[in-house]
mmCIF file of C-alpha atoms in Angstrom:
data_model
loop_
_atom_site.group_PDB
_atom_site.id
_atom_site.type_symbol
_atom_site.label_atom_id
_atom_site.label_comp_id
_atom_site.label_asym_id
_atom_site.label_seq_id
_atom_site.Cartn_x
_atom_site.Cartn_y
_atom_site.Cartn_z
ATOM 1 C CA MET H 68 -16.102 11.270 -9.793
ATOM 2 C CA LEU H 69 -16.192 7.677 -9.529
ATOM 3 C CA ARG H 70 -18.501 5.911 -7.049
ATOM 4 C CA ASP H 71 -20.661 2.606 -5.737
ATOM 5 C CA ARG H 72 -23.977 1.618 -4.898
ATOM 6 C CA PHE H 73 -23.305 2.687 -1.395
ATOM 7 C CA GLY H 74 -22.903 6.254 -2.117
ATOM 8 C CA ARG H 75 -18.385 6.273 -1.201
ATOM 9 C CA SER H 76 -16.381 8.223 -4.102
ATOM 10 C CA PHE H 77 -13.427 6.712 -5.354
ATOM 11 C CA ASP H 78 -10.435 8.810 -5.308
ATOM 12 C CA TYR H 79 -8.025 7.122 -5.495
ATOM 13 C CA LEU H 80 -6.195 3.892 -7.014
ATOM 14 C CA ARG H 81 -3.079 1.392 -6.275
ATOM 15 C CA VAL H 82 -1.574 0.012 -8.587
ATOM 16 C CA SER H 83 0.589 -3.098 -8.674
ATOM 17 C CA VAL H 84 3.450 -3.094 -10.960
ATOM 18 C CA THR H 85 4.997 -6.732 -10.464
ATOM 19 C CA ASP H 86 3.909 -8.905 -7.362
ATOM 20 C CA ARG H 87 6.988 -10.047 -7.385
ATOM 21 C CA CYS H 88 9.428 -8.907 -4.325
ATOM 22 C CA ASP H 89 13.294 -9.484 -2.837
ATOM 23 C CA LEU H 90 12.374 -9.986 0.618
ATOM 24 C CA ARG H 91 9.278 -12.397 1.688
ATOM 25 C CA CYS H 92 7.976 -10.765 5.056
ATOM 26 C CA THR H 93 6.158 -13.386 6.965
ATOM 27 C CA TYR H 94 3.068 -11.765 6.969
ATOM 28 C CA CYS H 95 2.524 -11.229 3.246
ATOM 29 C CA MET H 96 4.685 -13.999 0.949
ATOM 30 C CA PRO H 97 6.020 -17.309 2.244
ATOM 31 C CA PRO H 98 9.271 -17.489 0.929
ATOM 32 C CA GLU H 99 8.612 -21.117 -1.350
ATOM 33 C CA PHE H 100 6.346 -19.214 -2.602
ATOM 34 C CA LYS H 101 6.170 -19.772 -6.716
ATOM 35 C CA GLY H 102 2.899 -18.723 -8.580
ATOM 36 C CA PHE H 103 4.771 -16.016 -10.253
ATOM 37 C CA GLU H 104 2.221 -14.054 -13.033
ATOM 38 C CA GLU H 105 4.250 -14.676 -16.341
ATOM 39 C CA PRO H 106 5.969 -11.125 -18.110
ATOM 40 C CA ALA H 107 4.169 -11.858 -20.700
ATOM 41 C CA ASP H 108 0.923 -11.536 -18.934
ATOM 42 C CA TRP H 109 1.964 -7.869 -16.903
ATOM 43 C CA LEU H 110 0.116 -5.194 -18.138
ATOM 44 C CA THR H 111 2.965 -3.136 -19.345
ATOM 45 C CA PHE H 112 3.528 0.624 -19.587
ATOM 46 C CA ASP H 113 1.131 1.493 -22.388
ATOM 47 C CA GLU H 114 -1.570 -0.103 -20.851
ATOM 48 C CA ILE H 115 -1.227 0.810 -17.340
ATOM 49 C CA GLU H 116 -0.806 4.363 -18.382
ATOM 50 C CA ARG H 117 -4.098 3.761 -20.493
ATOM 51 C CA VAL H 118 -6.153 2.741 -17.216
ATOM 52 C CA VAL H 119 -4.796 5.359 -15.359
ATOM 53 C CA ALA H 120 -5.420 7.716 -17.011
ATOM 54 C CA ALA H 121 -9.286 5.952 -18.743
ATOM 55 C CA PHE H 122 -9.537 6.806 -14.118
ATOM 56 C CA ALA H 123 -8.459 9.411 -14.212
ATOM 57 C CA ARG H 124 -10.659 11.158 -16.119
ATOM 58 C CA LEU H 125 -13.041 9.203 -14.084
ATOM 59 C CA GLY H 126 -11.548 11.656 -11.296
ATOM 60 C CA THR H 127 -8.607 9.704 -10.106
ATOM 61 C CA ARG H 128 -6.114 12.138 -8.128
ATOM 62 C CA ARG H 129 -4.166 9.573 -6.167
ATOM 63 C CA VAL H 130 -2.273 6.898 -7.513
ATOM 64 C CA ARG H 131 0.092 4.979 -5.307
ATOM 65 C CA LEU H 132 2.466 3.174 -7.559
ATOM 66 C CA THR H 133 2.890 -0.593 -5.794
ATOM 67 C CA GLY H 134 4.274 -4.778 -5.657
ATOM 68 C CA GLY H 135 5.759 -6.692 -4.588
ATOM 69 C CA GLU H 136 8.256 -4.478 -4.259
ATOM 70 C CA PRO H 137 7.582 -2.300 -7.264
ATOM 71 C CA LEU H 138 11.330 -1.280 -7.659
ATOM 72 C CA THR H 139 11.977 -4.833 -8.943
ATOM 73 C CA ARG H 140 10.533 -3.238 -12.315
ATOM 74 C CA ARG H 141 13.105 -2.418 -14.540
ATOM 75 C CA HIS H 142 12.836 1.550 -16.061
ATOM 76 C CA LEU H 143 9.742 2.857 -12.819
ATOM 77 C CA PRO H 144 11.809 5.987 -13.713
ATOM 78 C CA GLN H 145 9.570 6.466 -16.959
ATOM 79 C CA LEU H 146 6.791 5.506 -15.906
ATOM 80 C CA ALA H 147 6.178 6.948 -13.369
ATOM 81 C CA GLY H 148 7.500 9.694 -15.285
ATOM 82 C CA ARG H 149 4.481 9.738 -17.892
ATOM 83 C CA LEU H 150 1.442 8.514 -14.963
ATOM 84 C CA ALA H 151 3.259 12.541 -12.991
ATOM 85 C CA ALA H 152 1.884 13.731 -16.554
ATOM 86 C CA LEU H 153 -1.011 12.426 -17.345
ATOM 87 C CA PRO H 154 -4.170 15.321 -16.681
ATOM 88 C CA GLY H 155 -6.372 15.411 -13.430
ATOM 89 C CA LEU H 156 -3.882 13.438 -11.651
ATOM 90 C CA GLU H 157 -2.313 15.260 -8.631
ATOM 91 C CA ASP H 158 -0.820 13.466 -6.596
ATOM 92 C CA LEU H 159 1.957 9.841 -7.388
ATOM 93 C CA SER H 160 3.436 8.303 -5.003
ATOM 94 C CA ILE H 161 5.332 4.789 -3.910
ATOM 95 C CA SER H 162 4.683 2.367 -1.028
ATOM 96 C CA THR H 163 8.692 0.311 -1.619
ATOM 97 C CA ASN H 164 10.633 -1.751 0.988
ATOM 98 C CA ALA H 165 13.246 0.611 0.456
ATOM 99 C CA THR H 166 16.203 -1.381 -0.843
ATOM 100 C CA MET H 167 16.862 -0.014 -4.123
ATOM 101 C CA LEU H 168 16.416 2.539 -3.153
ATOM 102 C CA ALA H 169 19.554 4.239 -3.239
ATOM 103 C CA ARG H 170 19.826 3.770 -6.836
ATOM 104 C CA HIS H 171 16.636 5.177 -7.790
ATOM 105 C CA ALA H 172 15.443 7.845 -5.083
ATOM 106 C CA THR H 173 16.116 10.610 -7.942
ATOM 107 C CA ALA H 174 15.374 9.183 -10.435
ATOM 108 C CA LEU H 175 11.575 9.116 -9.908
ATOM 109 C CA LYS H 176 11.712 12.622 -7.315
ATOM 110 C CA ALA H 177 12.579 14.335 -11.133
ATOM 111 C CA ALA H 178 9.806 11.866 -12.535
ATOM 112 C CA GLY H 179 7.348 13.483 -10.692
ATOM 113 C CA VAL H 180 6.588 11.323 -7.874
ATOM 114 C CA ALA H 181 6.118 13.323 -4.835
ATOM 115 C CA ARG H 182 5.977 11.443 -2.199
ATOM 116 C CA ILE H 183 7.308 7.525 -0.451
ATOM 117 C CA ASN H 184 6.074 4.981 2.092
ATOM 118 C CA VAL H 185 9.107 2.782 3.434
ATOM 119 C CA SER H 186 8.205 -0.433 4.648
ATOM 120 C CA LEU H 187 10.699 -1.094 7.991
ATOM 121 C CA ASP H 188 8.367 -3.721 10.835
ATOM 122 C CA SER H 189 11.896 -4.093 12.801
ATOM 123 C CA LEU H 190 14.883 -1.661 13.928
ATOM 124 C CA ASP H 191 17.073 -4.916 14.712
ATOM 125 C CA HIS H 192 18.933 -6.814 12.462
ATOM 126 C CA ALA H 193 18.069 -10.249 13.388
ATOM 127 C CA GLY H 194 14.569 -8.644 13.460
ATOM 128 C CA MET H 195 14.769 -7.651 10.066
ATOM 129 C CA ALA H 196 16.187 -11.823 9.087
ATOM 130 C CA ARG H 197 13.112 -12.698 11.023
ATOM 131 C CA ILE H 198 10.214 -10.530 9.017
ATOM 132 C CA THR H 199 11.823 -10.142 5.608
ATOM 133 C CA GLY H 200 13.844 -13.201 5.090
ATOM 134 C CA ARG H 201 16.934 -11.596 5.167
ATOM 135 C CA ASP H 202 18.692 -8.691 7.072
ATOM 136 C CA SER H 203 17.656 -6.032 5.185
ATOM 137 C CA LEU H 204 18.457 -3.475 7.114
ATOM 138 C CA PRO H 205 20.882 -1.290 6.285
ATOM 139 C CA SER H 206 19.868 -0.783 2.486
ATOM 140 C CA ILE H 207 16.855 0.185 3.270
ATOM 141 C CA LEU H 208 18.423 2.657 5.531
ATOM 142 C CA GLN H 209 20.879 3.685 3.357
ATOM 143 C CA GLY H 210 17.093 3.497 0.653
ATOM 144 C CA LEU H 211 15.620 5.896 3.741
ATOM 145 C CA ALA H 212 18.939 8.452 3.708
ATOM 146 C CA ALA H 213 18.830 8.688 0.272
ATOM 147 C CA GLY H 214 15.309 9.363 0.858
ATOM 148 C CA LYS H 215 15.678 12.594 2.258
ATOM 149 C CA ALA H 216 19.074 13.744 0.572
ATOM 150 C CA ALA H 217 15.832 13.755 -3.243
ATOM 151 C CA GLY H 218 14.210 15.940 -1.144
ATOM 152 C CA PHE H 219 10.717 13.230 -0.794
ATOM 153 C CA ASP H 220 9.606 15.071 2.635
ATOM 154 C CA PRO H 221 7.560 13.639 4.513
ATOM 155 C CA ILE H 222 8.662 10.238 3.855
ATOM 156 C CA LYS H 223 5.697 7.129 5.330
ATOM 157 C CA ILE H 224 7.153 4.556 7.707
ATOM 158 C CA ASN H 225 5.281 1.281 7.219
ATOM 159 C CA MET H 226 5.277 -0.575 10.538
ATOM 160 C CA VAL H 227 3.159 -4.086 10.750
ATOM 161 C CA ALA H 228 1.995 -4.160 14.573
ATOM 162 C CA MET H 229 2.868 -8.533 15.576
ATOM 163 C CA ARG H 230 1.891 -9.782 19.021
ATOM 164 C CA GLY H 231 4.849 -11.760 20.240
ATOM 165 C CA VAL H 232 7.387 -10.638 16.545
ATOM 166 C CA ASN H 233 8.331 -6.587 16.989
ATOM 167 C CA ASP H 234 5.251 -5.250 19.867
ATOM 168 C CA HIS H 235 7.897 -4.541 21.475
ATOM 169 C CA GLU H 236 10.107 -2.319 18.788
ATOM 170 C CA ILE H 237 6.883 0.148 18.813
ATOM 171 C CA ASP H 238 8.330 2.653 20.838
ATOM 172 C CA ALA H 239 12.413 2.253 19.481
ATOM 173 C CA MET H 240 10.254 2.428 15.679
ATOM 174 C CA ALA H 241 8.012 5.249 17.304
ATOM 175 C CA ALA H 242 11.654 7.127 18.887
ATOM 176 C CA PHE H 243 13.141 7.267 16.027
ATOM 177 C CA CYS H 244 10.504 8.152 13.264
ATOM 178 C CA ILE H 245 10.138 11.469 15.954
ATOM 179 C CA GLU H 246 14.537 11.628 16.092
ATOM 180 C CA GLN H 247 14.444 11.926 12.017
ATOM 181 C CA HIS H 248 11.065 13.710 10.822
ATOM 182 C CA PHE H 249 9.474 10.902 9.092
ATOM 183 C CA ILE H 250 5.694 9.991 9.878
ATOM 184 C CA LEU H 251 5.720 6.095 11.339
ATOM 185 C CA ARG H 252 2.322 4.421 10.426
ATOM 186 C CA LEU H 253 1.448 0.993 12.263
ATOM 187 C CA ILE H 254 -0.867 -1.200 10.877
ATOM 188 C CA GLU H 255 -2.684 -3.856 11.538
ATOM 189 C CA VAL H 256 -1.979 -7.147 9.834
ATOM 190 C CA MET H 257 -4.579 -8.537 7.625
ATOM 191 C CA PRO H 258 -5.384 -12.210 7.870
ATOM 192 C CA MET H 259 -5.150 -11.940 3.526
ATOM 193 C CA GLY H 260 -3.508 -15.876 2.439
ATOM 194 C CA SER H 261 -1.555 -18.585 4.563
ATOM 195 C CA THR H 262 1.013 -15.876 6.087
ATOM 196 C CA GLY H 263 -1.633 -13.252 7.473
ATOM 197 C CA GLN H 264 -3.638 -15.915 8.476
ATOM 198 C CA ASP H 265 -0.838 -17.693 10.458
ATOM 199 C CA SER H 266 0.447 -13.810 11.686
ATOM 200 C CA ALA H 267 -0.612 -12.093 15.401
ATOM 201 C CA TYR H 268 -2.968 -10.427 15.158
ATOM 202 C CA LEU H 269 -2.325 -6.985 17.461
ATOM 203 C CA PRO H 270 -4.858 -4.103 18.521
ATOM 204 C CA LEU H 271 -3.983 -1.501 17.748
ATOM 205 C CA HIS H 272 -6.503 0.760 20.215
ATOM 206 C CA GLY H 273 -3.880 -0.060 23.403
ATOM 207 C CA GLU H 274 -1.019 1.526 21.590
ATOM 208 C CA TYR H 275 -2.888 5.021 20.154
ATOM 209 C CA ASP H 276 -3.078 5.533 24.163
ATOM 210 C CA ARG H 277 0.255 4.574 25.261
ATOM 211 C CA LEU H 278 1.520 6.467 22.882
ATOM 212 C CA ARG H 279 -0.348 10.014 23.026
ATOM 213 C CA VAL H 280 0.839 9.635 26.857
ATOM 214 C CA LYS H 281 4.688 8.482 26.173
ATOM 215 C CA PHE H 282 4.982 10.798 23.910
ATOM 216 C CA GLY H 283 2.709 13.743 24.535
ATOM 217 C CA LEU H 284 1.668 13.228 21.243
ATOM 218 C CA GLN H 285 -2.429 15.312 20.398
ATOM 219 C CA PRO H 286 -4.490 14.047 17.829
ATOM 220 C CA GLN H 287 -4.644 16.016 14.067
ATOM 221 C CA THR H 288 -7.584 16.638 12.534
ATOM 222 C CA ALA H 289 -5.369 17.259 9.325
ATOM 223 C CA THR H 290 -5.674 14.684 6.796
ATOM 224 C CA LEU H 291 -1.753 13.136 5.296
ATOM 225 C CA GLY H 292 -2.110 12.236 2.357
ATOM 226 C CA GLY H 293 -5.585 9.413 1.397
ATOM 227 C CA GLY H 294 -5.259 6.935 3.280
ATOM 228 C CA PRO H 295 -7.629 5.409 6.490
ATOM 229 C CA ALA H 296 -5.051 6.084 9.273
ATOM 230 C CA ARG H 297 -6.066 8.181 12.116
ATOM 231 C CA TYR H 298 -2.938 10.451 13.430
ATOM 232 C CA LEU H 299 -1.846 11.713 16.258
ATOM 233 C CA SER H 300 0.962 14.789 15.877
ATOM 234 C CA THR H 301 3.961 15.820 18.511
ATOM 235 C CA PRO H 302 3.358 18.882 20.228
ATOM 236 C CA ASP H 303 5.949 21.170 17.741
ATOM 237 C CA GLY H 304 4.183 19.709 14.761
ATOM 238 C CA HIS H 305 7.203 18.082 13.617
ATOM 239 C CA THR H 306 5.795 14.679 12.464
ATOM 240 C CA SER H 307 2.855 12.336 13.292
ATOM 241 C CA ILE H 308 2.533 8.619 14.158
ATOM 242 C CA GLY H 309 -0.617 7.393 12.479
ATOM 243 C CA PHE H 310 -3.288 4.087 13.168
ATOM 244 C CA ILE H 311 -4.814 1.457 10.105
ATOM 245 C CA THR H 312 -7.120 0.183 11.777
ATOM 246 C CA PRO H 313 -8.622 -3.087 9.869
ATOM 247 C CA MET H 314 -9.687 -5.745 11.299
ATOM 248 C CA SER H 315 -10.486 -2.540 15.219
ATOM 249 C CA GLN H 316 -12.066 -0.701 13.958
ATOM 250 C CA HIS H 317 -12.565 -0.528 10.464
ATOM 251 C CA PHE H 318 -12.981 2.061 7.954
ATOM 252 C CA CYS H 319 -14.389 0.996 4.713
ATOM 253 C CA ALA H 320 -17.949 3.464 4.720
ATOM 254 C CA SER H 321 -15.670 5.771 3.692
ATOM 255 C CA CYS H 322 -13.605 3.719 1.664
ATOM 256 C CA ASN H 323 -11.527 5.321 -1.627
ATOM 257 C CA ARG H 324 -9.592 3.110 -4.059
ATOM 258 C CA VAL H 325 -9.468 -0.478 -5.070
ATOM 259 C CA ARG H 326 -6.663 -2.063 -6.143
ATOM 260 C CA LEU H 327 -4.765 -2.665 -10.243
ATOM 261 C CA ALA H 328 -3.092 -6.110 -10.238
ATOM 262 C CA VAL H 329 -0.055 -6.444 -12.178
ATOM 263 C CA ASP H 330 -2.303 -8.469 -14.870
ATOM 264 C CA GLY H 331 -5.130 -6.065 -15.317
ATOM 265 C CA THR H 332 -6.957 -6.938 -12.751
ATOM 266 C CA LEU H 333 -8.998 -4.473 -10.804
ATOM 267 C CA TYR H 334 -9.648 -5.673 -6.831
ATOM 268 C CA MET H 335 -12.660 -4.076 -5.403
ATOM 269 C CA CYS H 336 -11.745 -5.146 -1.732
ATOM 270 C CA LEU H 337 -8.827 -6.741 -0.066
ATOM 271 C CA GLY H 338 -10.677 -8.434 2.490
ATOM 272 C CA GLN H 339 -13.383 -10.283 -0.993
ATOM 273 C CA GLU H 340 -13.457 -11.308 -3.799
ATOM 274 C CA GLU H 341 -15.056 -9.781 -5.831
ATOM 275 C CA LYS H 342 -12.919 -8.166 -8.903
ATOM 276 C CA TYR H 343 -12.691 -7.434 -12.634
ATOM 277 C CA GLU H 344 -10.182 -8.220 -15.747
ATOM 278 C CA LEU H 345 -8.923 -4.886 -17.715
ATOM 279 C CA ARG H 346 -6.087 -6.763 -19.203
ATOM 280 C CA PRO H 347 -8.136 -9.138 -22.210
ATOM 281 C CA LEU H 348 -10.876 -5.840 -23.502
ATOM 282 C CA LEU H 349 -7.228 -3.397 -23.435
ATOM 283 C CA ARG H 350 -5.058 -6.779 -26.163
ATOM 284 C CA ALA H 351 -8.992 -6.741 -27.561
ATOM 285 C CA GLY H 352 -8.803 -2.937 -28.778
ATOM 286 C CA ALA H 353 -11.103 -1.746 -26.791
ATOM 287 C CA SER H 354 -12.106 2.087 -27.071
ATOM 288 C CA ASP H 355 -11.101 4.588 -24.265
ATOM 289 C CA ALA H 356 -15.013 4.464 -23.789
ATOM 290 C CA ASP H 357 -15.509 1.317 -23.489
ATOM 291 C CA LEU H 358 -12.994 0.964 -21.305
ATOM 292 C CA GLU H 359 -14.151 4.182 -18.558
ATOM 293 C CA GLN H 360 -17.565 1.974 -18.651
ATOM 294 C CA ALA H 361 -16.006 -1.185 -17.738
ATOM 295 C CA ILE H 362 -14.271 0.682 -14.823
ATOM 296 C CA ARG H 363 -17.950 1.713 -13.717
ATOM 297 C CA VAL H 364 -19.093 -1.810 -14.558
ATOM 298 C CA ALA H 365 -16.599 -2.671 -12.122
ATOM 299 C CA ILE H 366 -16.885 0.083 -8.985
ATOM 300 C CA GLU H 367 -20.603 -1.198 -9.363
ATOM 301 C CA ARG H 368 -19.227 -4.713 -6.919
ATOM 302 C CA LYS H 369 -17.753 -3.521 -4.838
ATOM 303 C CA PRO H 370 -18.786 -5.375 -1.589
ATOM 304 C CA GLU H 371 -19.929 -3.479 1.030
ATOM 305 C CA GLN H 372 -17.502 -3.998 3.683
ATOM 306 C CA HIS H 373 -14.094 -6.174 3.925
ATOM 307 C CA ASP H 374 -15.361 -10.252 5.847
ATOM 308 C CA PHE H 375 -12.034 -10.407 8.403
ATOM 309 C CA THR H 376 -13.552 -10.378 11.415
ATOM 310 C CA ARG H 377 -16.522 -12.286 10.377
ATOM 311 C CA GLN H 378 -14.184 -14.875 8.170
ATOM 312 C CA PRO H 379 -11.002 -14.358 8.435
ATOM 313 C CA ASP H 380 -9.872 -17.635 6.982
ATOM 314 C CA LYS H 381 -11.332 -16.733 3.435
ATOM 315 C CA ILE H 382 -9.109 -14.226 1.147
ATOM 316 C CA ILE H 383 -5.935 -16.829 0.535
ATOM 317 C CA ARG H 384 -4.669 -14.972 -2.265
ATOM 318 C CA PHE H 385 -1.927 -13.323 -0.697
ATOM 319 C CA MET H 386 -1.465 -9.900 -0.415
ATOM 320 C CA SER H 387 1.242 -9.460 -2.902
ATOM 321 C CA GLN H 388 -1.091 -10.930 -5.314
ATOM 322 C CA THR H 389 -2.981 -7.849 -4.476
ATOM 323 C CA GLY H 390 -1.146 -4.954 -4.827
ATOM 324 C CA GLY H 391 -0.126 -3.141 -1.518
#
């Protein structure tokens, strides 16, 4: 198992397959942004497989495919199938905005993707247009229906809660997820890049108490995936509401993940600058042993915690550049 100098174990790798997206969520990417990586600098499927295989040999058991929007990368189900077959990998999942999920859900399930997380910040057409740059709600709802039909269960809904933007819709989203048996995860916005720094932060501790009372929810001790969410469960146990609080109640001491960007850069922390570039090694003919040693060196660079609260303007790269 990979361990850092603070004694934390790392069994979770998030792999960004693209920094492109068909939406422009206000907290993630500016509408005018053009600074995308050139396709020649993207890791190929062979290179991604080599990196993930090296992590798996070192004890990583969970991999999540992210972006940008991962479904904009051509032939993604093929990559998913290759990763799902790797020895040692126990859980392959994907984060998506679901606008293209209706086309790919069946193939992803057949390839071995076990779980999907869907970004959905509003159930209002105008609200989605304001947040994502266009009315993406119809295609997302179609994607969710296709995900259910393909057999993904449970499906997690990620809602970034923002004061004065969509906080008035939290109850409606909770009711929708309870009705559909989706797992809702409310997420505090992080000050990454100008988009995140300009977003209206909403601490979630008040929402935790309010939703617990309103929907008769109970604290849940069972974990749901490898993430940091704290969950409340409905009395019948059919669904849960999670709270991800990187700002008001950070979970750095139990962090279990690193992120691989589309260009092969390993980012150690969303809220710090420590990184390690793997692409030069891969394209210089590094052996598997060289690659594993580079990953160990990278893990040693992981900082103790982020600086979002002390230096909220520190991280100028956008979330889409890091990998969600």
